[in-house]
Coordinates of C-alpha atoms and ligand atoms in Angstrom, one line a residue:
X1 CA 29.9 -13.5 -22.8
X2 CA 28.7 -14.1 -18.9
X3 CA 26.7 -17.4 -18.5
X4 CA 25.1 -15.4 -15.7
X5 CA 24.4 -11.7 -14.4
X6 CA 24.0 -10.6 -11.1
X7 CA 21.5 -7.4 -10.4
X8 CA 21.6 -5.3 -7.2
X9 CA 23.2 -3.6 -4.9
X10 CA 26.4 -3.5 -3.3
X11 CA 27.3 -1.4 -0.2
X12 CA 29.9 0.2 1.7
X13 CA 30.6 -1.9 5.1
X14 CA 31.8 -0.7 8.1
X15 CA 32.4 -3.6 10.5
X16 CA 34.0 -3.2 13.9
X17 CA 37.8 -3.8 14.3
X18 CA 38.4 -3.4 18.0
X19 CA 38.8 0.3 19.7
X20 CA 42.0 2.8 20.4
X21 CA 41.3 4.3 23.7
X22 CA 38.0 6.5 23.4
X23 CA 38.0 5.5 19.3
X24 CA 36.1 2.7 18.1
X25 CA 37.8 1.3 14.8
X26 CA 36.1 0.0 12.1
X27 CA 37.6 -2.3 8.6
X28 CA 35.7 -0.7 5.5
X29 CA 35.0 -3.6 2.8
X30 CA 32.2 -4.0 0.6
X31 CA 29.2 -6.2 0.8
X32 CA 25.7 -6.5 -0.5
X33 CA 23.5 -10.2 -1.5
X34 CA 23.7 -10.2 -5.1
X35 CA 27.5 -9.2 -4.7
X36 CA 28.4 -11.7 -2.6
X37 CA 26.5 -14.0 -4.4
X38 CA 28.8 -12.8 -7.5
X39 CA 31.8 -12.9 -6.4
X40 CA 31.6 -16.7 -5.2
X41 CA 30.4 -17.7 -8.7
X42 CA 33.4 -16.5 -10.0
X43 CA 35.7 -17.4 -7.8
X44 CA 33.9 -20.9 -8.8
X45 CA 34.7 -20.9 -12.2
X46 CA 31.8 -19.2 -13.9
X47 CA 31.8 -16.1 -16.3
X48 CA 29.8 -13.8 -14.4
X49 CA 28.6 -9.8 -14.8
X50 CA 27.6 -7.9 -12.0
X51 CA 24.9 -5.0 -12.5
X52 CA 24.0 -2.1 -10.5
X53 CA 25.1 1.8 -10.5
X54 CA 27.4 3.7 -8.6
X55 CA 29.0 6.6 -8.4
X56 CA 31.9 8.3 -9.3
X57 CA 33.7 8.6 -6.1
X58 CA 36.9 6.7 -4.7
X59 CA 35.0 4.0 -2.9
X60 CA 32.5 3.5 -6.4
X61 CA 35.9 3.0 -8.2
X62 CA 37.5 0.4 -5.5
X63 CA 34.1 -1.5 -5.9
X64 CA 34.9 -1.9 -9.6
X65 CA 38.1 -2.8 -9.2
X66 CA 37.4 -5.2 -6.9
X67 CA 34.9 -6.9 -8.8
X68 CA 37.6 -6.9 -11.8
X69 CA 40.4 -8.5 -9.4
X70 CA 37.7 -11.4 -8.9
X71 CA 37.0 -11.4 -12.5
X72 CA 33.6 -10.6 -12.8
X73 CA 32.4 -8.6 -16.1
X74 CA 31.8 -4.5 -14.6
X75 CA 30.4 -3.6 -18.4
X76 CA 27.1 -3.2 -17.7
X77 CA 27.5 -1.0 -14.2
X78 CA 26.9 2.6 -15.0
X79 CA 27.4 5.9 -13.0
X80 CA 25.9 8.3 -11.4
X81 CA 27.2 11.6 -10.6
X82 CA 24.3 12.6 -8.1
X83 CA 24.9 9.8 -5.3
X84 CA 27.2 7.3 -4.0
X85 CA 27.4 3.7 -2.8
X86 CA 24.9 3.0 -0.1
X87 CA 26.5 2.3 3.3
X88 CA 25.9 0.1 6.4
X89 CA 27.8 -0.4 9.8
X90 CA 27.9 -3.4 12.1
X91 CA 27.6 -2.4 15.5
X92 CA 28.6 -5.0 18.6
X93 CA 26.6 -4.4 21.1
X94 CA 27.6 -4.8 24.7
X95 CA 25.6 -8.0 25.2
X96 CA 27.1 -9.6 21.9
X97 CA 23.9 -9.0 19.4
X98 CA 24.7 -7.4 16.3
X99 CA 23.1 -4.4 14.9
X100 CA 23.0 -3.4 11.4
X101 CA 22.6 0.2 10.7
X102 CA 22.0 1.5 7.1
X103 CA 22.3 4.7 4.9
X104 CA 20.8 3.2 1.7
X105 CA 18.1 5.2 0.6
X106 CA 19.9 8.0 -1.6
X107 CA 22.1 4.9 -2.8
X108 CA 23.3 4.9 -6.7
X109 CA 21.7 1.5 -6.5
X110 CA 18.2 2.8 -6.3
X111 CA 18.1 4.6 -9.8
X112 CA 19.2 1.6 -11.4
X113 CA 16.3 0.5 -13.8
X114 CA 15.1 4.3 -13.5
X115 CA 15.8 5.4 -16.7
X116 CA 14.2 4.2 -20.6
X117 CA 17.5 4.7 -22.5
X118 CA 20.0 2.9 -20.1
X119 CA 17.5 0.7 -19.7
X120 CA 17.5 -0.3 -23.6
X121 CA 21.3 -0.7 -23.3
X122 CA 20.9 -3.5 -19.9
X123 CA 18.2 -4.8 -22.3
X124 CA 20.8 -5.9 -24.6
X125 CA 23.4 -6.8 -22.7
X126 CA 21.0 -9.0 -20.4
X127 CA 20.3 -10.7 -24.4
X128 CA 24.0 -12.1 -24.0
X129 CA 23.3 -13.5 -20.7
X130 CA 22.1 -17.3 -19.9
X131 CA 21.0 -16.2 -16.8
X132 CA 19.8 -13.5 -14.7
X133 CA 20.3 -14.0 -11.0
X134 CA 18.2 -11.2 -8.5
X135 CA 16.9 -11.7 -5.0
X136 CA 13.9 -9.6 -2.9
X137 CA 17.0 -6.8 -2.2
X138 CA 17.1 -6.4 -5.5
X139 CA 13.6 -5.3 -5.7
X140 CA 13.1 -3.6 -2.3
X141 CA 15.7 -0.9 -3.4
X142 CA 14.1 0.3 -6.4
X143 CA 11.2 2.3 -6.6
X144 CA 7.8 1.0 -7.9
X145 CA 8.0 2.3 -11.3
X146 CA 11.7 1.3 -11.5
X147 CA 10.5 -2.5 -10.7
X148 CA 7.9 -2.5 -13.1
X149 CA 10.3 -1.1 -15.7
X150 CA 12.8 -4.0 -15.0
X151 CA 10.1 -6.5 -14.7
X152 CA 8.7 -5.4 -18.2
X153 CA 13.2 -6.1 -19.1
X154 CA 12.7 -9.7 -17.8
X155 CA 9.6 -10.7 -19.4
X156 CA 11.8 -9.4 -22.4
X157 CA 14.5 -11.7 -22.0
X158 CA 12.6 -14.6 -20.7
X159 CA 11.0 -14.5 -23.7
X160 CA 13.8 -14.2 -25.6
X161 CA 15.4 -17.8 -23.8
X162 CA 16.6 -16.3 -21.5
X163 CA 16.7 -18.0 -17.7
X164 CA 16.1 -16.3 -14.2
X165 CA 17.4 -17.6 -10.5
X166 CA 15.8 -15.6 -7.5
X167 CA 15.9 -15.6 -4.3
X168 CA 13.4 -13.8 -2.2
X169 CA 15.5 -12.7 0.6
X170 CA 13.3 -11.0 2.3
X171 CA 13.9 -8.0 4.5
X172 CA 11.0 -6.1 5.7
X173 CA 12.1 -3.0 6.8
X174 CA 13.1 -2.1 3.3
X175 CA 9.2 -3.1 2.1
X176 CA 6.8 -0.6 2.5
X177 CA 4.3 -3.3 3.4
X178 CA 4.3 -7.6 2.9
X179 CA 1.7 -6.9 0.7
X180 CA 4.2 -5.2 -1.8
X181 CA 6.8 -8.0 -1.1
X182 CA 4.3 -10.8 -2.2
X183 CA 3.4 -8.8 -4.9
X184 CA 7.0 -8.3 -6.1
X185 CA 8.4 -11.5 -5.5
X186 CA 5.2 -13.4 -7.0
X187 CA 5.7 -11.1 -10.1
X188 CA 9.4 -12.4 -10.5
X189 CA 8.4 -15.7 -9.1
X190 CA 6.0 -16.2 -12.4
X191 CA 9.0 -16.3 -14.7
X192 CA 12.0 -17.4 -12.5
X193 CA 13.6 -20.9 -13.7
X194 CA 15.2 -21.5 -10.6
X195 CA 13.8 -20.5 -7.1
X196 CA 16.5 -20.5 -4.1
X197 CA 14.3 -19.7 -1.0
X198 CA 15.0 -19.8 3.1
X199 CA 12.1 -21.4 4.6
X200 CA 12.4 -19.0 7.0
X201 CA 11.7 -16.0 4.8
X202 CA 8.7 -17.6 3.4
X203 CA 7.2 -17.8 6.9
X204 CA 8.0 -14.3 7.6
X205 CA 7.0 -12.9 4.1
X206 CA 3.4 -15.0 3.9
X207 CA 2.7 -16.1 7.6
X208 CA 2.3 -19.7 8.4
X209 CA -0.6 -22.3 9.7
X210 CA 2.1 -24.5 10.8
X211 CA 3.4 -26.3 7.6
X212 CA 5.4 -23.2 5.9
X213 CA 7.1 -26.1 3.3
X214 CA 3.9 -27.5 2.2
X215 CA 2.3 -23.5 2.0
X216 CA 5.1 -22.7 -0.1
X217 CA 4.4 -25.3 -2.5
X218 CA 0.9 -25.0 -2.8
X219 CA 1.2 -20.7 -3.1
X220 CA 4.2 -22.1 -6.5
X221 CA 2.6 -25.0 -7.8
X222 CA 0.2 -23.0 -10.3
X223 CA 3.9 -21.2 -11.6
X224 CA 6.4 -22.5 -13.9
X225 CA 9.5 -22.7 -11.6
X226 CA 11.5 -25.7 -12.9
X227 CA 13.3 -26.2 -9.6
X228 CA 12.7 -24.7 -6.2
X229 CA 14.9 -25.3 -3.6
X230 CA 14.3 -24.3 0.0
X231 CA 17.7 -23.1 2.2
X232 CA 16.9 -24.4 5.8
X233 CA 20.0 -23.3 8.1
X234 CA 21.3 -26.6 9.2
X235 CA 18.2 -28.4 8.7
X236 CA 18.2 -30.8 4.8
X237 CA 18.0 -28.5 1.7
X238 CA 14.6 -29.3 0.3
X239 CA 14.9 -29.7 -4.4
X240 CA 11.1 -29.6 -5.8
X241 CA 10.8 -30.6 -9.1
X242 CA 7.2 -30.8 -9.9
X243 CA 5.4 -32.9 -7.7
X244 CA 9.7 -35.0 -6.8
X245 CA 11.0 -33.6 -3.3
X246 CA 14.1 -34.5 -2.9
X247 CA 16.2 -33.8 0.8
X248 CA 20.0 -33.0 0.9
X249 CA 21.3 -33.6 4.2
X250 CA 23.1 -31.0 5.4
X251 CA 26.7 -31.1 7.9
X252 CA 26.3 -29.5 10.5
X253 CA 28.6 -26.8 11.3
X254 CA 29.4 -26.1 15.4
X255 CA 31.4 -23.3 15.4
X256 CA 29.2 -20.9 14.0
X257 CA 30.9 -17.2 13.8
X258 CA 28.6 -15.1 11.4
X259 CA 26.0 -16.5 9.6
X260 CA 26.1 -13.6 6.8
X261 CA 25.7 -14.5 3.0
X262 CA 25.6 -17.7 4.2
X263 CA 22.4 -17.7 2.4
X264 CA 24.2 -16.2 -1.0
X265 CA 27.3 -18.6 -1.0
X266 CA 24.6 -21.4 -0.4
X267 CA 23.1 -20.0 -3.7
X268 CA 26.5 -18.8 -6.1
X269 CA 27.9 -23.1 -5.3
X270 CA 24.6 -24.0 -6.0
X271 CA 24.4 -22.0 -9.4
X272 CA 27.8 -22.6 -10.4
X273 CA 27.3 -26.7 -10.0
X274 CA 24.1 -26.2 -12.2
X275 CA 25.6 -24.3 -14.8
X276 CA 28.7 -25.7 -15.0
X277 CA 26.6 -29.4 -15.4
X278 CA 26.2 -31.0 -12.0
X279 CA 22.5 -32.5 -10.4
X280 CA 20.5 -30.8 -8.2
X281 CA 21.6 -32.9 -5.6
X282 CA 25.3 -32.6 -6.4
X283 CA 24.6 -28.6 -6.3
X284 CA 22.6 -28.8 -3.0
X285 CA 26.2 -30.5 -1.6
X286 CA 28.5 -27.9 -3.1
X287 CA 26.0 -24.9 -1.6
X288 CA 26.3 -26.6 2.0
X289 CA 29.9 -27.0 1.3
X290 CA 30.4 -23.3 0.7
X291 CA 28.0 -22.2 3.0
X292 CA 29.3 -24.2 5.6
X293 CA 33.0 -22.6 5.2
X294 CA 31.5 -19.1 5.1
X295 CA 29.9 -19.6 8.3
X296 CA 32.9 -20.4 10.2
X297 CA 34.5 -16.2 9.0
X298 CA 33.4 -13.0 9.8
X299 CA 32.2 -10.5 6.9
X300 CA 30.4 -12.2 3.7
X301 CA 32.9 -12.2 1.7
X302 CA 36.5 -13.0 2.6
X303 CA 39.9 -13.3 1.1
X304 CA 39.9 -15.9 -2.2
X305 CA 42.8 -18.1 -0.7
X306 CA 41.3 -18.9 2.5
X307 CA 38.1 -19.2 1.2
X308 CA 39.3 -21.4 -1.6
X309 CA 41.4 -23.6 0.8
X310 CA 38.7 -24.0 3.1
X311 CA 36.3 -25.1 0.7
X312 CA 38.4 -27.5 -0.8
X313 CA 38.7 -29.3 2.9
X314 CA 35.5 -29.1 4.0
X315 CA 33.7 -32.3 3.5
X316 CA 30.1 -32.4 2.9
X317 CA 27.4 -35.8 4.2
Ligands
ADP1 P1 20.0 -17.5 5.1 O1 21.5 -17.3 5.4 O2 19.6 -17.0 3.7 O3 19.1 -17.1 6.2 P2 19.9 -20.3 5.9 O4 20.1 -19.9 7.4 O5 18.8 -21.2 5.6 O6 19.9 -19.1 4.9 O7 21.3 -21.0 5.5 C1 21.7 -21.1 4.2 C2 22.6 -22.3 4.1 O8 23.7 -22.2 5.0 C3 22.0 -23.6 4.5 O9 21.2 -24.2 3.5 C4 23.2 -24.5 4.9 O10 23.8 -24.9 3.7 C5 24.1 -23.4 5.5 N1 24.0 -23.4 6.9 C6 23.4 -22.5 7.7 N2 23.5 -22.8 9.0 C7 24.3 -23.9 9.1 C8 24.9 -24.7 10.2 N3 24.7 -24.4 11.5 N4 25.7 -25.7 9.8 C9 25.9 -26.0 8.5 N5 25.4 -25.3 7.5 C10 24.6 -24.3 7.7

């Protein structure tokens, strides 16, 4: 059974791929946070699931066959016939900036959690996991009642044993209002195990006097978390345990082409290293490792050799 479970969404991409005379062409892959995050843990050696809902169209079935090339468990994605994949396109502007443009909101994704008797049946498949793994995507694309209906499904299997990862990631123009984002994330934060922030989202999320580390442990310290660790671009990866901080120096990378899911490989080495037995620190030096490979492609996931390859060359401090 997987050792972990991914929840969320996963999206149609359309990135550019040059133009043909008065056409612009685009590559169509698929991408998404808790995807990406996914498919690196297995490609990492860990038995994962991925969970969300599609639909029953070509590109819905690619997805799932995608995620059964990489070996990740598809047993717990349902379908729905009323609504597809969400989609999103990268656009290149003329002065170099990237633009994201998204058709998400009548997304498969969204009814996921909506319904009591599919619900029962995620119930007992999330039983069989060790871990749950979900990030502030995760719960910006769901309704309000279909995030207290999966909240009520964690406190389940939390107290069942079971253990959550989450990382806030947050993105405000899928949040009604910060309000709602605190309020989500410090509902998930009460009973999440292990905590992989940005520093940079907590700043954006809660606001900052000047010392966003120290306000982020002061807003956690009354929670359980066992282990937060706070993603800083190039900056050391900060472990708290308790009242321990410990700093993992990070390499840093020059030749920076796209910083997407560099956030999300940071966290699939960093999970698999845990689960698979290594320290926090060893896992904060596999996450820079993978992060710092993904950094250096385009797209957030790319093909398994090179990635492989890469990683395996790439020496961390
Ligand atoms: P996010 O992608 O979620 O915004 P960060 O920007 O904090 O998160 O980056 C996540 C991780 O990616 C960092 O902890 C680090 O391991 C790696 N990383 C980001 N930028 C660099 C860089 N310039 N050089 C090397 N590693 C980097």
């Amino acid at each position: 059974m997987p050792q972990i479970a991914s929840i969320g969404e996963v999206m149609i991409e359309l990135a550019p791929a040059g133009s043909d005379a008065d056409k612009e062409l685009k590559a169509l892959s698929f991408a998404g946070d808790s995807y990406n995050t996914v498919v690196t843990l297995a490609r990492l050696g860990v038995n994962s699931a991925y969970v969300t809902r599609l639909g029953e169209d070509a590109y819905s079935n690619e997805i799932v066959q995608r995620l059964r090339n990489e070996e990740v468990d598809t047993g717990a994605i349902t379908r729905s016939a009323s609504a597809m994949p969400g989609l999103y396109m990268i656009h290149n502007a003329p002065d170099g900036e990237r633009e994201f443009l998204y058709w998400r909101d009548q997304s498969a994704a969204r009814q996921l959690f909506e319904d009591d008797q599919r619900n029962q049946a995620l119930s007992a498949y999330f039983a069989q996991c060790e871990w749950l793994y979900l990030s502030g995507i995760s719960l910006a694309v769901m309704s309000d009642e279909a995030r207290e209906k999966l909240l009520a499904l964690l406190h389940a299997y939390k107290a069942n044993g079971g253990k959550i990862a989450f990382d806030s990631n947050y993105r405000p123009r899928l949040w009604a209002s910060a309000e709602k984002a605190q309020q989500a994330n410090m509902a998930v934060l009460a009973i999440t195990d292990l905590a992989l922030l940005t520093l940079d989202d907590e700043e954006l999320l809660w606001g900052s006097k000047g010392n966003p580390l120290s306000e982020a442990n002061t807003r956690y310290a009354e929670l359980s978390i066992d282990e937060i660790v706070y993603k800083r671009g190039a900056d050391d990866v900060i472990i708290v345990n308790g009242n321990a901080e410990t700093r993992v120096a990070v390499k840093r990378v020059e030749n920076v082409v796209d910083t997407t899911a560099a956030g999300d490989t940071f966290n699939a080495d960093y999970l698999a290293s845990r689960l698979l037995g290594g320290s926090a620190i060893e896992a904060a030096r596999e996450g820079n490792r993978c992060a710092g490979v993904i950094i250096q492609h385009r797209g957030g996931v790319i093909d398994k050799a090179t990635f492989m390859n890469h990683r395996a060359e790439f020496t961390v401090l």
